[in-house]
Coordinates of N, CA and C in Angstrom, one line a residue:
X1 N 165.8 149.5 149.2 CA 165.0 149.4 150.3 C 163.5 149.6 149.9
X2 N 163.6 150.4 149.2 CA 161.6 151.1 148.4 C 161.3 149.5 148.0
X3 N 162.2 148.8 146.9 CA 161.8 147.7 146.7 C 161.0 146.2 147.5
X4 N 162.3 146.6 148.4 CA 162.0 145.7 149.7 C 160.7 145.5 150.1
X5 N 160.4 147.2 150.4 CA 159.4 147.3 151.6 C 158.5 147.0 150.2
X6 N 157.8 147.6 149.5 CA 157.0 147.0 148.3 C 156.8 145.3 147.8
X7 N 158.2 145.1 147.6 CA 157.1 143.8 147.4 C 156.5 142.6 148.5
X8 N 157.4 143.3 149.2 CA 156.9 142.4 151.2 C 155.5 142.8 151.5
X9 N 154.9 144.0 150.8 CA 153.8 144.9 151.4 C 152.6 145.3 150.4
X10 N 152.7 145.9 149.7 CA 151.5 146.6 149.0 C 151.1 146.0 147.7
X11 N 152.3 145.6 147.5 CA 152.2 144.6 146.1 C 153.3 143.4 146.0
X12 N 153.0 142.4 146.3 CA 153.5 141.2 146.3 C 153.9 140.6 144.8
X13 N 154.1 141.7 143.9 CA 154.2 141.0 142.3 C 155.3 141.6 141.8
X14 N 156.5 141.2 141.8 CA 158.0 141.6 141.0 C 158.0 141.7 140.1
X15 N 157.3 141.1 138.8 CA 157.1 140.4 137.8 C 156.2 141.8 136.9
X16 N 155.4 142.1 137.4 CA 154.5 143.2 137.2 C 155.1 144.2 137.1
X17 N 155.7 144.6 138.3 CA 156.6 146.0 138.5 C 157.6 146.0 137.3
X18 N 158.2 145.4 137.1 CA 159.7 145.2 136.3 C 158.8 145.1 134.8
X19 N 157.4 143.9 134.6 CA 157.1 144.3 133.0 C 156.7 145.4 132.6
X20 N 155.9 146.5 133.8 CA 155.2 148.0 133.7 C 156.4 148.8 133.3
X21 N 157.9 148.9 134.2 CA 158.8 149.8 134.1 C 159.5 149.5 132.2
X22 N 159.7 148.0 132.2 CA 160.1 148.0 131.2 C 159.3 148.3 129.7
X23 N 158.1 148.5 129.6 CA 157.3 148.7 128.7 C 157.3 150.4 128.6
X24 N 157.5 151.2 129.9 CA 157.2 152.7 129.9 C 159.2 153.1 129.1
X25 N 159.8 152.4 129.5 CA 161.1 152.6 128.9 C 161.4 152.6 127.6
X26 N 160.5 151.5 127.2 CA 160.4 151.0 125.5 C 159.5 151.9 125.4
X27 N 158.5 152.9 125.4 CA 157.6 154.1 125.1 C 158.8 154.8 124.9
X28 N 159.4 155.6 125.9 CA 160.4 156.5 126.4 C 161.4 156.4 125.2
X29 N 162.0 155.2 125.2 CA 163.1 155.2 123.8 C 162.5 155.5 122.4
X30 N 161.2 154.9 122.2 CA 160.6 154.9 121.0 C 160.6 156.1 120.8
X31 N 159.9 157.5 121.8 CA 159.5 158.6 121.1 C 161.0 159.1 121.3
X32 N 162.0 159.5 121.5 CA 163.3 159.9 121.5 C 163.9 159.4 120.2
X33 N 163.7 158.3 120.0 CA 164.1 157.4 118.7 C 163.0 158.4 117.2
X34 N 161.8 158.3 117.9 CA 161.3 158.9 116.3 C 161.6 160.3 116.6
X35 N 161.5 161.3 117.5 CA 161.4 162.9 117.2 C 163.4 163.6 117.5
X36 N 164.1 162.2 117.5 CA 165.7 162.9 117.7 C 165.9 163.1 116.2
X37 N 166.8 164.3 116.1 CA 166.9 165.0 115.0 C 167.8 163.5 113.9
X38 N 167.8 163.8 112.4 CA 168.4 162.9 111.7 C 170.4 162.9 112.4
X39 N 170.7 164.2 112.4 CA 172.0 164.1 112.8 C 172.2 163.3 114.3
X40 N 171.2 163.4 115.0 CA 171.8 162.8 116.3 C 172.4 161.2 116.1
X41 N 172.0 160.8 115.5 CA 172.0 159.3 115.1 C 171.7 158.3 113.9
X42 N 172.3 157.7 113.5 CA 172.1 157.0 112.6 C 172.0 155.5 112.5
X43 N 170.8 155.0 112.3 CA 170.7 153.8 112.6 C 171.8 152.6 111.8
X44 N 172.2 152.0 112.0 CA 173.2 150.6 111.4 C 172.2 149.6 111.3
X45 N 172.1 149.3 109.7 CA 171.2 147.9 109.4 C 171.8 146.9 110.0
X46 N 170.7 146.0 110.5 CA 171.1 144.6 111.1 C 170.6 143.5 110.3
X47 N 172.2 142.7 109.5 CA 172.0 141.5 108.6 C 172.4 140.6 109.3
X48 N 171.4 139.4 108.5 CA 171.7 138.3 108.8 C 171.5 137.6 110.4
X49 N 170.9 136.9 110.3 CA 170.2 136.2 111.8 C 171.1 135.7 113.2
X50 N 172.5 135.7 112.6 CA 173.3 135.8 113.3 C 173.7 137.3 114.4
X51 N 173.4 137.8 113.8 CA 173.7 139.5 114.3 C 172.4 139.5 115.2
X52 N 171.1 139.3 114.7 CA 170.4 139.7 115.4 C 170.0 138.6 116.5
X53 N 170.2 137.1 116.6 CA 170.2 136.6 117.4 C 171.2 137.0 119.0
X54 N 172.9 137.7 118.8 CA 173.0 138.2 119.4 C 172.6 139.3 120.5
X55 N 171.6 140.3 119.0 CA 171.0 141.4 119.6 C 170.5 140.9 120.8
X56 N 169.2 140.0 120.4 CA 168.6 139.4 121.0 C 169.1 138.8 122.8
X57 N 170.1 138.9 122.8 CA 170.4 138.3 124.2 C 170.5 139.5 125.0
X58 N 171.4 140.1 124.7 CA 171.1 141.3 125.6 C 169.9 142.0 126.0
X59 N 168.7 142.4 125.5 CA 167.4 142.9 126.4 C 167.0 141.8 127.2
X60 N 167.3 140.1 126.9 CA 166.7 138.9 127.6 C 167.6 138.6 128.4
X61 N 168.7 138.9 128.5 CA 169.4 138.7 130.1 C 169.4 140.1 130.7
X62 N 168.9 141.1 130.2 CA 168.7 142.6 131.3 C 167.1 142.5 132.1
X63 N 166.3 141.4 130.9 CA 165.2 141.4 131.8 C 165.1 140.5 132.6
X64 N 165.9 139.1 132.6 CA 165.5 138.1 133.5 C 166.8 138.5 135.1
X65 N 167.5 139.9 134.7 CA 168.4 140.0 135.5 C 167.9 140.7 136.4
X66 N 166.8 141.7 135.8 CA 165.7 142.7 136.9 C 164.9 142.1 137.2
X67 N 164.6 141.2 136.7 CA 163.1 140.5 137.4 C 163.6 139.4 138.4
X68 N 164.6 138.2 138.3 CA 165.0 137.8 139.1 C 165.5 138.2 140.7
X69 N 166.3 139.7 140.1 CA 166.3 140.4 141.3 C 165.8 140.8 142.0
X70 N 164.3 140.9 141.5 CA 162.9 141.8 142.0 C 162.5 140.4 142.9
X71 N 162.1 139.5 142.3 CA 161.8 138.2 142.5 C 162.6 137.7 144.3
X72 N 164.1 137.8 143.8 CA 165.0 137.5 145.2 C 164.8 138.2 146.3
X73 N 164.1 139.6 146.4 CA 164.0 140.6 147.3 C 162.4 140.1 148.5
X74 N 162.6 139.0 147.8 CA 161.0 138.6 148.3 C 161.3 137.7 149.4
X75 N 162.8 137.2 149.1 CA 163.3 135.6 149.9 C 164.7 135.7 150.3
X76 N 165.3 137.0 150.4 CA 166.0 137.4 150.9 C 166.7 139.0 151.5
X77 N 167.4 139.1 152.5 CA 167.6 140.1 152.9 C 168.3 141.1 152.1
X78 N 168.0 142.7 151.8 CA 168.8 143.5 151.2 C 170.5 143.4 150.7
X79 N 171.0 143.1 152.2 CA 172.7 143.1 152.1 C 173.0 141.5 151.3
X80 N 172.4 140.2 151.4 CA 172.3 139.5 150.7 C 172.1 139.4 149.4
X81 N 171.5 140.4 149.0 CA 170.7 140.8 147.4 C 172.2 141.3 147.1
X82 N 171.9 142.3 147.5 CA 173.5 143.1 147.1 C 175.0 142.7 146.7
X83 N 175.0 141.3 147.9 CA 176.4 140.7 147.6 C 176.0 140.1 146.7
X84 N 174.9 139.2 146.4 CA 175.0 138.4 144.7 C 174.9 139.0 143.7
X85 N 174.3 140.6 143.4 CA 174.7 141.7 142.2 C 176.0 141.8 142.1
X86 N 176.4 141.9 143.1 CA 178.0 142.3 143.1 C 178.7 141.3 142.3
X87 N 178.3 140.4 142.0 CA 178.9 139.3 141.3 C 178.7 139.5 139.9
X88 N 177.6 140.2 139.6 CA 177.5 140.2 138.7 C 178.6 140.5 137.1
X89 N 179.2 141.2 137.2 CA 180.3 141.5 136.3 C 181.1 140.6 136.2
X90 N 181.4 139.5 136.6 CA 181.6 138.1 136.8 C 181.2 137.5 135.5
X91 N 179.6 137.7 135.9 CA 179.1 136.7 135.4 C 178.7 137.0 133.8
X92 N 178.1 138.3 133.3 CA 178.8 138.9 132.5 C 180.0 138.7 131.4
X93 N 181.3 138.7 132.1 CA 182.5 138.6 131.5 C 182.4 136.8 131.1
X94 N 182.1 136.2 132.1 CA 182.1 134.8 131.7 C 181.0 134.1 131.0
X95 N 179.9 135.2 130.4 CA 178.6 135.3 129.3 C 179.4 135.5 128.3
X96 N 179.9 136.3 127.7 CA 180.9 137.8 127.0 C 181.9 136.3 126.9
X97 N 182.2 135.6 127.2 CA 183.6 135.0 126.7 C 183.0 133.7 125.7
X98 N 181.9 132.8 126.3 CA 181.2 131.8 125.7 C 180.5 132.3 124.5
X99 N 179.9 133.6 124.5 CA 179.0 134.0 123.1 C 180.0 134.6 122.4
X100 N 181.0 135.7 122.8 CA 181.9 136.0 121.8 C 182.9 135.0 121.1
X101 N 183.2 134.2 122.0 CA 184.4 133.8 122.1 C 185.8 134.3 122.3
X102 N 185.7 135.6 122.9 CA 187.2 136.0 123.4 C 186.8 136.7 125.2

């Protein structure tokens, strides 16, 4: 609803909101990432361009999946918004089947 009333009202830009949050998150990970002790974690090298093109999809469909959403809230009603998230694990699973292949 905060969303709603926001981008109907004080700030008309989805796109903004969702690149500000995502940029303070990527701060937020980074210093967690450099000051967590060596035991908490251990990074796994990423070979080969195949691995990381994978990587790759996942932060680029979590962002065009918040900003879209941000975006829909503009041109449609809340309970509306809601039922096509709801889909979402759907859609997901039938991403997850074509890139994996299983």
């Amino acid at each position: 609803i905060y969303n709603k009333w926001l981008f109907s009202g004080p700030l008309p830009a989805p796109v903004f909101v969702t690149a500000t949050h995502q940029a303070f998150c990527f701060l937020g990970a980074l210093m967690a990432a450099a000051f967590a002790p060596e035991s908490w974690y251990k990074r796994t090298p990423l070979e080969g361009s195949a691995m990381w093109s994978k990587l790759m999809i996942i932060p680029f469909g979590f962002c065009l999946n918040i900003g879209l959403n941000n975006i829909s809230l503009l041109f449609c009603t809340l309970a509306l918004n809601q039922l096509i998230r709801s889909f979402s694990p759907v859609a997901v699973a039938i991403a997850s089947y074509f890139i994996e292949g299983r």
